[in-house]
Each structure stands twice: as structure tokens, then as C-alpha cells.
Amino acid sequence: MTTLYRNGRIFTADPRPEHAWADAFVVDHDMIVFAGAAVDAPTAEDTVDLEGSLVVPGFTDAHTHLLGMGTALGQLHLTDARSLEDIQARLRGARADAPDAPALWGRGWLFDSVPGGRPTAEMLDTAVPDVPVFLDANDYHSCWVNTAALAELGITRDTPDPLGGSIGRTADGEPDGMLYETAATQYAWAHRDATMTDADRDVAVERVLRAYPAAGVTGVVDMAFDDLGLQAFQRALARRDGELPIRVAAHWFVANTGDPAENLRQVARAAELATSSSTPWLRIVGIKLVLDGVIDACTAAMRHPYADGSNAEPIWPLEQLAPVVAAADAAGLQVALHAIGDYASEIALDAIERAAATNGDRPRRHRLEHLEYAAPGTAERMARLGVTASMQPVHADPAIFANWAEMLGDERVDRAFPWPEYEDAGALLAFSTDAPTAPHEALANMYVATTRASALDPGVAAIHPHYALPLDRAIAHATRDAAASVGDGDWRGRIAAGCAADFVVLDADPFATGAESLLTARVDQTVVAGRRRYAS
């Protein structure tokens, strides 16, 4: 079945300026076979009049956490709670709404919404003392819990800090209610995983599979896949006869256990799964390593101290990191390295460089995730090494920037999220949202990218507007380049002959009406592999 789509404003994301726009394209089953001027279009069996609508390639969220996002969509939302009193009021309301719930989970709170940026268990006890409360921070690198949760997790003054994390403590050594980095992973999130059922995870997956097509997203790259996530999405595939409404590529999460042999065993498992468990709709493409934390909690690894004089060690020191990266590179896996601080990005590139020297000339496209503060010269080094800059415009939203800036407190603040540096250096720049650490909506992400203003609170002034990108380049980084970031650039991410028929029809044209319309525009329909997966 061939279908001609005509009478539209079609942004193709073709890098050649003369081919960036079309007014018609033809789909043959699941592929695009023509894009260009309507007068040149081949004859088709069916015709769709776009009535002047804007069409763009389907967005690829190139860094997300699918099970976490699906779970978060069902939790208490706290990002816009800008005071402790507001947080406590919402907790009381959530407890009243679910009096029989054995625990209360929330997500998205900001450090600068808490007095002194220092949350305590007692603050939560004031609102909900009778059941465990677990509140994931907006960056998902720490978890704030109440006294009942500490007891549920068995955390006492004698509980040791795990490798790569810490348990917040009072001056006299008692746990204070904060779990940082791997302490959140190994205690709060491990408890969540143990208490969730497969049915709970199936509900979370279904939320994701509804939410992304409605946002115009046709492909995703998960950055923390494990057995639970793989099994949940395999069940979703089985429910749909082997097909999903979005294309899922995933990186297998590899934790630093402190045991070199065990670390390499995790890589071997990922390599085996990349061969044995991959389908056209669900595939393992690489591994994910978290090298450091976040600037907001002063856990990102920096070359120079934070404003308070503190600093953080990397979760993966170079000598432990390099063998893992080399093994993954040798196995043909893509390596994605979370690197928010400049020291973390430095050792990430050192490890990639060592892997290339060890394994020789071979196809590789590794990637650094986030790059919130990277030293001058990092972009150029990444371009030389063929490393993708995977960045999230929504993390630069001015409404959540104040604490980030305060933690650094010096000239480094002026180099926050400098996307044009990566373009100018010639590095591949892929945009994403890192949901659920930020909203998953693609159009809001593009608003921040093209204005450096706030999608969360439009009343907040733009910060670093000189780093904003024109809308065509921002969308290209979120479609064409995001697909290319997992090796799919030759067959999807563009509206061009030979590419998958993955595209989005919008009800407004921000190219014509201005960036502000990205905050009000809606997705009319989302098409994946030639089939409509969402219609408003």
C-alpha cells in the first residue's frame, strides 16, 4: 500500500539545506520512498491531504529510563513544589488519598525547595510519620526518606556507605534521611524493585508506551536496562505479537562492584544479550556506566572543588573503568558513560582512547551522557575520537538552574550546557530528556533548546541565551542525530527516501509562529513504521 502525503510543511531533517524542506512524501508500507516537491511525487494508491500541517521526523529520546519513567508517571509529582511546606502539604494529601498504601513514593523534588538545601527525615515525619516515604530527587541521584523508611531499609548508624555512594548522617553519626548515589540504588531502589510485582512493572511499561507516541516520540534509548526491564518489555512484545508502538534500543547497566572479574562478567552478559535477545523493536546495543553524580548534590566529579570546598571522587576510577570500556569495545558494544563533571568526562575519554589503542581501528560510536560542565577542549577531543555528546536541553531549564549555579559558584557557571561548542567542533550532538529526571515531552524539550528559557515556568527569564540553537538544528539533534547516536542514522530519523516511515504531524508550526508556540502545540498524530500509533 502506497500513500502520498501532500500539501504540508515537511521538515525533513536532511543535513543538506536544499533538501531540508518538502511539501510531499510517499510511504510504501513501512518505508518512505519519496520526499520532495508534490509535482515530482510518484503515483500512490492513497492520498492524505495534510492541510498545511507541519510534519517532522519522529523524535528519538536518546537517553531515557523506561521503567523508571513509567513508575514515576504514577507517583506524587514534586518538581513544582517550591517550599518545604508545599512538599509536606502534598504528602499529607497523597496519604489521605491512599490511606491503605503501605508506602508513599514521590519524585522530582529540588534541593533549593528545602531549607538550606539539606533535607532531613524529620521534615518528612512531620507530614507522614506512619508509613515509609521515599522521595526521588529531580536528578534521580539521591533519595530522601523518612524515619519509617530508614527502619524499613534497615539503615542504622552502623550501616556502611556503599562503594560510590553515601548515607547522609547527622553530626553524631545517625542517618539523616538522605541516600546519595549508590546508597539510593542499593537501598531505596532495590527495595522498590523487590516490592514491585511483574504486574506493577507491566502497568509502568504500558504508561510509557502510551505517553511517548502522544509526545511525538517514535524511538527511545534506555540507559539503565536490567533483567527486570528486559523481561517487562519482552512481555509487552508478547502482548503485541512481537511489535511495539516505539522502537526501543537499550544499554545494559553495569555497576562498579569493586571486583574486576565481576565487572567484566557484566559486560559479557550484555554482549550475549545483544546477540540473543534483540529484535527489530527491542534490542540491547551497549552498556551504561555511571562515572559520577550530579552537580546539584555536589556528587559530580570535578577538577576543582565546589563553592563549599567539597568535591567528589568518581564512581569508576580510570584504572577500574578502562578494562571494562576496552572489553565492551572489543565486543562491538556501544559504551555510554554518564559524565556530568569535567573530571568524569576527562577519564571517560581517557578510557575510550585506551580502548581504541588496545583494540585497533574498528567501527565504534561511544557516547558521553549529560556533559553539564565540561572543560574547554572537551568537545574537540570528542570529535577527534568520534564520541557522541548526548545532552538534555530540559536539564538547562532556568527554573531548576539556581541550585546548580550556587553549587559551583564561579566562572564555571558561564559554561553550563554549551551545545554550540559540540556543533562547532564537529561532534555528533544528540538531544534527549533523561526522563523521568525531566519531563518526557519532546516539544517542551525543543523550547528550552531553542530559547534557553523555561518550559517549567515560562515566567522565569532565559539563562545563557547565547547557547540557544535555531529550531531546525534543535529538531535535527532530537531526530536525525538522536537516531544516529545508536547507529540508526542511515535508515531512520529523517523524512527521506530509504528511511523508516516514522513521523509526527503537529497542530501548529513553531517555525512560522515562533518558539513560544512549542509550549502550546500538540501532536495530531504519530506514525511509526507507516502505522498510526497515536491520534489526538
Coordinates of C-alpha atoms in Angstrom, one line a residue:
M1 CA 0.0 0.0 0.0
T2 CA 1.5 3.3 -1.0
T3 CA 0.3 6.6 0.4
L4 CA 1.1 10.1 -0.8
Y5 CA 1.1 12.8 2.0
R6 CA 0.8 16.2 0.3
N7 CA 0.0 19.9 1.0
G8 CA 2.2 20.0 4.1
R9 CA 5.1 21.9 5.5
I10 CA 7.6 19.0 5.9
F11 CA 10.8 19.4 7.7
T12 CA 12.9 16.5 6.6
A13 CA 16.0 17.0 8.8
D14 CA 18.2 16.4 5.8
P15 CA 21.6 18.0 6.5
R16 CA 21.7 19.5 3.0
P17 CA 19.9 22.9 3.2
E18 CA 18.4 22.5 -0.2
H19 CA 16.7 19.3 0.9
A20 CA 15.6 20.3 4.4
W21 CA 12.1 21.0 3.4
A22 CA 9.5 19.3 1.2
D23 CA 5.8 19.6 0.6
A24 CA 5.1 15.9 -0.1
F25 CA 6.3 12.4 0.6
V26 CA 5.3 8.9 -0.2
V27 CA 5.2 5.9 2.1
D28 CA 5.2 2.4 0.9
H29 CA 4.1 0.1 3.8
D30 CA 6.7 0.9 6.5
M31 CA 9.3 2.9 4.4
I32 CA 9.5 6.4 2.8
V33 CA 10.1 6.1 -0.9
F34 CA 10.0 9.8 -1.9
A35 CA 10.3 13.2 -0.3
G36 CA 10.3 16.4 -2.2
A37 CA 8.0 18.6 -4.4
A38 CA 4.5 17.3 -4.9
V39 CA 4.8 17.7 -8.7
D40 CA 7.6 15.2 -8.7
A41 CA 5.9 12.6 -6.4
P42 CA 5.2 9.2 -7.9
T43 CA 1.7 7.9 -8.2
A44 CA 0.3 6.4 -5.0
E45 CA -2.7 4.2 -4.1
D46 CA -4.0 6.6 -1.4
T47 CA -3.6 10.3 -0.7
V48 CA -3.6 12.2 2.6
D49 CA -4.1 16.0 2.5
L50 CA -2.0 17.4 5.3
E51 CA -3.9 20.8 5.0
G52 CA -0.8 22.8 5.6
S53 CA 0.3 21.0 8.8
L54 CA 3.9 20.8 9.9
V55 CA 5.4 17.4 9.7
V56 CA 8.7 16.5 11.3
P57 CA 10.6 13.2 11.7
G58 CA 9.7 11.2 14.7
F59 CA 11.7 12.2 17.8
T60 CA 14.1 9.8 19.4
D61 CA 14.5 10.2 23.1
A62 CA 18.2 9.3 23.1
H63 CA 18.6 9.0 26.8
T64 CA 15.7 7.8 29.0
H65 CA 14.8 5.3 31.7
L66 CA 11.7 3.5 30.7
L67 CA 10.7 1.6 33.7
G68 CA 11.6 4.5 35.9
M69 CA 9.6 6.8 33.8
G70 CA 6.5 4.6 33.8
T71 CA 6.8 4.2 37.5
A72 CA 7.2 7.9 38.0
L73 CA 4.1 8.8 36.0
G74 CA 2.1 7.1 38.7
Q75 CA 3.9 8.8 41.7
L76 CA 3.5 12.1 43.5
H77 CA 5.0 14.8 41.5
L78 CA 7.0 17.4 43.4
T79 CA 9.1 19.4 40.9
D80 CA 6.9 22.5 41.1
A81 CA 6.6 22.3 44.9
R82 CA 8.9 25.2 45.7
S83 CA 8.9 25.1 49.5
L84 CA 9.1 22.6 52.3
E85 CA 5.5 23.5 53.4
D86 CA 4.2 22.7 49.9
I87 CA 6.1 19.4 49.8
Q88 CA 4.6 18.5 53.2
A89 CA 1.1 19.5 52.2
R90 CA 1.3 17.3 49.1
L91 CA 2.5 14.4 51.1
R92 CA -0.4 14.8 53.6
G93 CA -2.8 14.9 50.7
A94 CA -1.4 11.9 49.0
R95 CA -1.5 9.9 52.3
A96 CA -5.2 10.9 52.7
D97 CA -6.0 9.8 49.2
A98 CA -4.4 6.4 49.8
P99 CA -4.9 5.6 53.5
D100 CA -4.2 1.8 52.9
A101 CA -1.0 2.2 50.9
P102 CA 1.9 0.5 52.6
A103 CA 4.4 3.2 51.5
L104 CA 4.4 6.6 49.7
W105 CA 6.6 7.3 46.7
G106 CA 7.2 10.7 45.2
R107 CA 9.6 12.2 42.7
G108 CA 11.1 15.3 41.3
W109 CA 11.8 17.5 44.4
L110 CA 14.5 20.2 44.1
F111 CA 17.2 20.8 46.7
D112 CA 16.6 24.5 46.7
S113 CA 13.0 23.9 47.7
V114 CA 14.3 22.7 51.1
P115 CA 15.7 25.0 53.8
G116 CA 19.4 25.2 53.4
G117 CA 19.2 22.5 50.7
R118 CA 19.5 19.9 53.5
P119 CA 16.6 17.6 53.6
T120 CA 16.0 15.5 56.8
A121 CA 13.9 12.6 57.8
E122 CA 12.2 14.7 60.4
M123 CA 10.9 17.0 57.8
L124 CA 9.0 14.1 56.2
D125 CA 8.0 12.7 59.6
T126 CA 6.1 15.9 60.2
A127 CA 3.9 15.2 57.2
V128 CA 3.7 11.3 57.1
P129 CA 5.1 9.5 60.1
D130 CA 3.2 6.2 59.9
V131 CA 4.4 4.6 56.7
P132 CA 7.7 4.7 54.8
V133 CA 8.1 7.7 52.5
F134 CA 10.6 7.6 49.5
L135 CA 11.1 10.7 47.5
D136 CA 13.4 10.6 44.5
A137 CA 15.2 13.8 43.8
N138 CA 14.7 15.6 40.4
D139 CA 18.0 14.3 39.2
Y140 CA 17.4 10.7 40.4
H141 CA 20.8 10.6 42.1
S142 CA 19.5 10.7 45.6
C143 CA 16.5 9.6 47.6
W144 CA 15.0 11.4 50.6
V145 CA 13.3 9.1 53.1
N146 CA 11.5 9.4 56.5
T147 CA 12.3 7.6 59.7
A148 CA 9.8 4.8 58.9
A149 CA 11.7 4.2 55.6
L150 CA 15.1 4.1 57.3
A151 CA 13.7 1.4 59.6
E152 CA 12.1 -0.5 56.6
L153 CA 15.5 -0.5 54.8
G154 CA 17.4 -1.5 58.0
I155 CA 19.7 1.6 57.8
T156 CA 21.3 2.5 61.2
R157 CA 24.3 4.4 62.3
D158 CA 26.3 1.2 61.8
T159 CA 25.3 0.7 58.1
P160 CA 28.4 1.3 56.0
D161 CA 28.4 3.6 52.9
P162 CA 28.3 1.6 49.7
L163 CA 31.0 1.9 47.0
G164 CA 30.2 5.1 45.0
G165 CA 27.6 6.5 47.4
S166 CA 26.9 7.7 50.9
I167 CA 24.2 7.7 53.6
G168 CA 23.6 11.2 54.9
R169 CA 24.3 11.5 58.6
T170 CA 23.8 13.9 61.5
A171 CA 26.7 15.4 63.4
D172 CA 26.5 12.5 65.9
G173 CA 26.5 9.8 63.1
E174 CA 22.8 8.9 62.9
P175 CA 21.3 8.5 59.4
D176 CA 19.6 11.8 58.5
G177 CA 17.2 10.6 55.8
M178 CA 19.3 11.2 52.6
L179 CA 20.7 8.5 50.4
Y180 CA 23.2 9.6 47.8
E181 CA 24.1 7.9 44.6
T182 CA 24.6 4.1 45.0
A183 CA 23.1 4.3 48.5
A184 CA 19.8 5.3 46.8
T185 CA 20.3 2.5 44.3
Q186 CA 21.3 -0.3 46.7
Y187 CA 18.8 0.5 49.4
A188 CA 15.7 2.5 48.3
W189 CA 15.6 1.4 44.7
A190 CA 16.5 -2.2 45.4
H191 CA 13.6 -2.2 47.9
R192 CA 11.3 -0.7 45.3
D193 CA 12.3 -3.4 42.8
A194 CA 11.8 -6.1 45.4
T195 CA 8.4 -4.9 46.4
M196 CA 7.1 -4.2 42.8
T197 CA 5.4 -7.1 41.1
D198 CA 5.6 -8.0 37.4
A199 CA 2.1 -6.7 37.1
D200 CA 3.2 -3.4 38.5
R201 CA 6.0 -3.3 36.0
D202 CA 3.6 -4.1 33.2
V203 CA 1.5 -1.2 34.2
A204 CA 4.6 1.1 34.1
V205 CA 5.5 -0.1 30.7
E206 CA 2.0 0.5 29.3
R207 CA 2.2 4.1 30.7
V208 CA 5.4 4.6 28.7
L209 CA 4.0 3.0 25.5
R210 CA 1.1 5.4 25.7
A211 CA 3.0 8.5 26.7
Y212 CA 5.8 8.5 24.2
P213 CA 3.7 8.3 21.0
A214 CA 1.4 11.0 22.3
A215 CA 4.5 13.2 22.7
G216 CA 5.7 12.5 19.1
V217 CA 8.4 10.1 20.2
T218 CA 8.9 7.2 17.8
G219 CA 12.2 5.8 19.3
V220 CA 13.9 5.6 22.6
V221 CA 17.3 4.7 24.1
D222 CA 17.1 3.3 27.6
M223 CA 20.1 4.0 29.7
A224 CA 19.7 1.5 32.6
F225 CA 18.3 -1.7 31.3
D226 CA 18.4 -4.8 33.6
D227 CA 16.7 -8.1 33.8
L228 CA 13.5 -6.6 35.2
G229 CA 13.3 -4.1 32.4
L230 CA 14.2 -6.6 29.7
Q231 CA 11.6 -9.1 30.9
A232 CA 8.9 -6.4 31.2
F233 CA 9.4 -5.2 27.6
Q234 CA 9.6 -8.8 26.4
R235 CA 6.2 -9.3 27.9
A236 CA 4.9 -6.2 26.2
L237 CA 6.2 -7.5 22.9
A238 CA 4.4 -10.8 23.5
R239 CA 1.2 -8.9 24.2
R240 CA 1.5 -7.2 20.9
D241 CA 2.5 -10.1 18.7
G242 CA 6.2 -9.1 18.5
E243 CA 5.8 -5.3 17.8
L244 CA 5.9 -2.2 19.9
P245 CA 4.5 1.3 19.2
I246 CA 8.0 2.7 19.6
R247 CA 11.5 1.4 18.7
V248 CA 13.5 0.5 21.8
A249 CA 17.3 0.4 22.0
A250 CA 18.8 -0.2 25.4
H251 CA 22.1 0.0 27.2
W252 CA 22.7 -2.7 29.8
F253 CA 23.6 -1.1 33.2
V254 CA 27.0 -2.2 34.5
A255 CA 27.7 -1.3 38.2
N256 CA 31.1 -1.0 39.7
T257 CA 31.2 -3.9 42.1
G258 CA 34.8 -3.3 43.1
D259 CA 35.6 -6.8 41.7
P260 CA 37.3 -6.6 38.2
A261 CA 36.2 -10.1 37.2
E262 CA 32.6 -9.4 38.2
N263 CA 32.6 -6.1 36.3
L264 CA 33.8 -7.9 33.1
R265 CA 31.2 -10.6 33.6
Q266 CA 28.5 -7.9 33.4
V267 CA 30.0 -6.8 30.1
A268 CA 30.0 -10.4 28.8
R269 CA 26.3 -10.7 29.8
A270 CA 25.4 -7.6 27.8
A271 CA 27.3 -8.9 24.8
E272 CA 25.4 -12.1 24.9
L273 CA 22.1 -10.4 25.2
A274 CA 22.9 -8.1 22.3
T275 CA 23.0 -11.2 20.2
S276 CA 20.4 -13.4 21.7
S277 CA 17.6 -11.1 22.9
S278 CA 17.5 -8.4 20.2
T279 CA 14.5 -7.9 17.8
P280 CA 13.8 -5.2 15.4
W281 CA 11.7 -3.5 18.1
L282 CA 13.7 -4.2 21.2
R283 CA 17.5 -4.6 21.2
I284 CA 20.5 -4.3 23.5
V285 CA 23.1 -2.1 21.9
G286 CA 25.6 -1.4 24.6
I287 CA 26.4 -0.8 28.2
K288 CA 25.9 2.1 30.5
L289 CA 28.4 3.2 33.2
V290 CA 27.7 6.0 35.7
L291 CA 31.1 7.7 36.4
D292 CA 29.9 10.4 38.8
G293 CA 26.9 12.0 40.4
V294 CA 25.3 15.4 39.9
I295 CA 26.3 19.0 40.4
D296 CA 23.1 19.8 42.4
A297 CA 24.1 17.4 45.2
C298 CA 27.9 18.1 44.8
T299 CA 28.5 14.5 43.8
A300 CA 29.7 15.1 40.2
A301 CA 33.4 14.6 39.9
M302 CA 35.0 18.0 39.2
R303 CA 38.6 19.1 38.6
H304 CA 38.2 21.9 41.1
P305 CA 36.1 22.0 44.3
Y306 CA 32.5 23.2 44.7
A307 CA 31.7 26.5 46.2
D308 CA 31.6 24.9 49.7
G309 CA 35.1 23.4 49.3
S310 CA 33.9 19.8 48.8
N311 CA 34.4 17.6 45.9
A312 CA 33.5 14.0 44.8
E313 CA 35.5 11.1 43.7
P314 CA 34.5 9.2 40.5
I315 CA 32.4 6.1 41.0
W316 CA 34.6 4.5 38.3
P317 CA 38.2 5.4 38.8
L318 CA 40.1 5.2 35.5
E319 CA 42.0 2.0 36.3
Q320 CA 38.8 0.2 37.1
L321 CA 37.0 1.8 34.1
A322 CA 39.5 1.3 31.3
P323 CA 39.3 -2.6 31.2
V324 CA 35.5 -2.5 31.2
V325 CA 35.4 0.0 28.3
A326 CA 38.0 -2.0 26.4
A327 CA 36.1 -5.2 26.8
A328 CA 32.9 -3.7 25.7
D329 CA 34.6 -2.0 22.7
A330 CA 36.2 -5.3 21.7
A331 CA 32.7 -7.0 21.9
G332 CA 31.3 -4.4 19.5
L333 CA 29.1 -2.8 22.2
Q334 CA 28.4 0.9 22.4
V335 CA 29.6 2.4 25.7
A336 CA 27.5 5.2 27.2
L337 CA 29.3 7.0 30.1
H338 CA 27.4 9.2 32.5
A339 CA 29.8 12.1 32.9
I340 CA 28.4 15.3 34.4
G341 CA 31.6 16.8 35.9
D342 CA 34.7 17.8 34.0
Y343 CA 36.9 15.2 35.7
A344 CA 34.4 12.5 34.9
S345 CA 34.4 13.4 31.2
E346 CA 38.2 13.5 31.2
I347 CA 38.6 10.0 32.5
A348 CA 35.7 8.8 30.2
L349 CA 37.6 10.0 27.2
D350 CA 40.9 8.6 28.6
A351 CA 39.2 5.2 28.8
I352 CA 37.8 5.4 25.3
E353 CA 41.2 6.4 23.9
R354 CA 42.9 3.5 25.7
A355 CA 40.3 1.1 24.2
A356 CA 40.9 2.4 20.7
A357 CA 44.7 1.9 21.2
T358 CA 44.1 -1.6 22.6
N359 CA 41.6 -2.9 20.1
G360 CA 42.8 -1.1 17.0
D361 CA 40.9 0.5 14.1
R362 CA 37.3 -0.7 14.1
P363 CA 33.8 0.8 13.9
R364 CA 32.8 2.5 17.1
R365 CA 30.5 5.2 18.3
H366 CA 30.7 5.6 22.0
R367 CA 29.0 8.4 23.9
L368 CA 29.2 10.7 26.9
E369 CA 25.9 11.4 28.7
H370 CA 25.0 14.8 30.1
L371 CA 28.2 16.8 29.9
E372 CA 26.7 19.5 32.1
Y373 CA 30.1 21.1 32.8
A374 CA 33.0 20.1 30.6
A375 CA 36.3 21.8 30.4
P376 CA 37.3 23.8 27.3
G377 CA 38.7 21.4 24.6
T378 CA 36.4 18.5 25.6
A379 CA 34.2 19.0 22.5
E380 CA 37.2 19.0 20.2
R381 CA 38.6 15.8 21.8
M382 CA 35.2 14.1 21.5
A383 CA 35.1 15.0 17.8
R384 CA 38.5 13.5 17.2
L385 CA 37.5 10.3 19.0
G386 CA 34.1 10.0 17.3
V387 CA 32.3 10.3 20.6
T388 CA 28.7 11.5 20.7
A389 CA 27.7 14.3 23.0
S390 CA 24.3 13.1 24.5
M391 CA 22.7 16.1 26.2
Q392 CA 19.4 17.1 27.6
P393 CA 18.1 20.6 26.9
V394 CA 15.5 20.3 29.7
H395 CA 18.3 20.0 32.3
A396 CA 19.2 23.6 31.4
D397 CA 15.7 24.8 32.3
P398 CA 16.2 28.1 34.2
A399 CA 13.5 27.2 36.7
I400 CA 15.8 24.5 38.1
F401 CA 19.2 26.2 37.5
A402 CA 19.7 28.3 40.6
N403 CA 20.9 25.4 42.8
W404 CA 23.2 24.1 40.1
A405 CA 24.8 27.5 39.8
E406 CA 25.1 28.0 43.5
M407 CA 26.9 24.7 44.0
L408 CA 29.7 25.8 41.5
G409 CA 29.7 29.5 42.4
D410 CA 32.3 30.6 40.0
E411 CA 33.1 31.2 36.3
R412 CA 32.2 27.5 35.5
V413 CA 28.6 28.6 35.7
D414 CA 29.1 30.6 32.5
R415 CA 29.8 27.4 30.6
A416 CA 26.8 25.4 31.5
F417 CA 25.4 23.1 28.7
P418 CA 27.2 24.8 25.8
W419 CA 25.6 22.9 22.9
P420 CA 27.1 25.1 20.1
E421 CA 30.6 24.1 21.2
Y422 CA 29.9 20.5 20.2
E423 CA 28.4 21.6 16.9
D424 CA 31.4 23.8 16.1
A425 CA 33.8 21.0 17.0
G426 CA 32.1 18.6 14.7
A427 CA 30.9 16.1 17.4
L428 CA 27.6 14.4 16.9
L429 CA 25.2 16.0 19.3
A430 CA 22.1 14.0 20.3
F431 CA 19.3 15.5 22.3
S432 CA 17.1 13.7 24.8
T433 CA 15.2 14.2 28.1
D434 CA 16.6 11.7 30.6
A435 CA 13.0 11.0 31.7
P436 CA 11.9 10.7 34.5
T437 CA 14.6 13.2 35.7
A438 CA 12.8 15.7 33.5
P439 CA 9.5 15.8 31.5
H440 CA 9.5 13.5 28.5
E441 CA 7.6 15.8 26.2
A442 CA 9.6 16.4 23.0
L443 CA 8.2 19.8 22.2
A444 CA 8.9 21.3 25.6
N445 CA 12.5 20.0 25.2
M446 CA 12.8 21.8 21.9
Y447 CA 11.5 25.0 23.5
V448 CA 14.4 25.0 26.1
A449 CA 16.9 24.1 23.3
T450 CA 15.9 27.0 21.1
T451 CA 15.4 29.7 23.7
R452 CA 17.2 28.7 26.9
A453 CA 14.0 29.8 28.6
S454 CA 11.9 27.8 31.0
A455 CA 9.3 25.2 29.9
L456 CA 8.5 24.5 33.6
D457 CA 7.8 28.2 34.4
P458 CA 7.6 30.5 31.4
G459 CA 7.8 33.5 33.8
V460 CA 11.5 32.7 34.5
A461 CA 14.0 34.6 32.4
A462 CA 16.2 32.8 29.9
I463 CA 19.8 32.0 31.1
H464 CA 22.7 31.8 28.7
P465 CA 20.6 32.6 25.6
H466 CA 23.8 32.7 23.5
Y467 CA 23.8 28.9 23.8
A468 CA 20.3 28.5 22.3
L469 CA 20.1 26.8 18.9
P470 CA 17.9 27.6 15.9
L471 CA 14.8 25.4 15.8
D472 CA 15.8 23.5 12.7
R473 CA 19.1 22.5 14.3
A474 CA 17.5 21.6 17.6
I475 CA 14.9 19.3 16.0
A476 CA 17.6 17.7 13.9
H477 CA 19.6 16.9 17.0
A478 CA 16.5 15.3 18.5
T479 CA 15.5 13.3 15.4
R480 CA 18.2 12.6 12.9
D481 CA 21.2 12.8 15.3
A482 CA 19.4 11.0 18.1
A483 CA 18.8 8.1 15.8
A484 CA 22.4 8.2 14.5
S485 CA 23.6 8.1 18.1
V486 CA 22.7 4.4 18.3
G487 CA 23.8 3.6 14.7
D488 CA 20.5 4.1 13.0
G489 CA 21.2 7.2 11.1
D490 CA 21.2 5.5 7.7
W491 CA 17.6 4.3 8.0
R492 CA 15.6 6.5 10.3
G493 CA 15.4 10.0 11.8
R494 CA 14.8 11.8 8.5
I495 CA 11.9 12.1 6.1
A496 CA 13.8 10.8 3.1
A497 CA 13.7 8.0 0.6
G498 CA 15.0 4.8 2.2
C499 CA 14.1 5.9 5.7
A500 CA 11.6 4.3 8.0
A501 CA 8.1 5.9 7.9
D502 CA 8.4 7.4 11.4
F503 CA 7.0 10.9 11.5
V504 CA 4.9 13.3 13.5
V505 CA 2.1 15.8 12.4
L506 CA 1.7 18.8 14.7
D507 CA -1.3 21.1 15.1
A508 CA 0.9 24.3 15.0
D509 CA 4.0 25.4 13.1
P510 CA 6.6 26.9 15.5
F511 CA 8.8 27.7 12.5
A512 CA 6.2 30.2 11.4
T513 CA 4.7 31.3 14.8
G514 CA 7.7 31.4 17.0
A515 CA 9.3 29.2 19.7
E516 CA 6.6 30.1 22.3
S517 CA 4.1 28.0 20.3
L518 CA 6.2 24.9 21.2
L519 CA 4.6 25.2 24.7
T520 CA 1.1 25.0 23.3
A521 CA 1.5 22.9 20.2
R522 CA 0.1 19.4 20.3
V523 CA 0.8 16.2 18.4
D524 CA -2.0 15.5 15.9
Q525 CA -0.7 12.1 15.0
T526 CA 2.4 9.9 15.4
V527 CA 3.3 7.3 12.7
V528 CA 5.8 4.6 13.3
A529 CA 6.7 2.1 10.5
G530 CA 3.9 3.5 8.4
R531 CA 1.2 2.8 11.0
R532 CA -0.6 5.4 13.1
R533 CA 0.3 4.9 16.7
Y534 CA -1.3 8.0 18.2
A535 CA -4.0 10.3 17.0
S536 CA -5.4 13.3 19.0

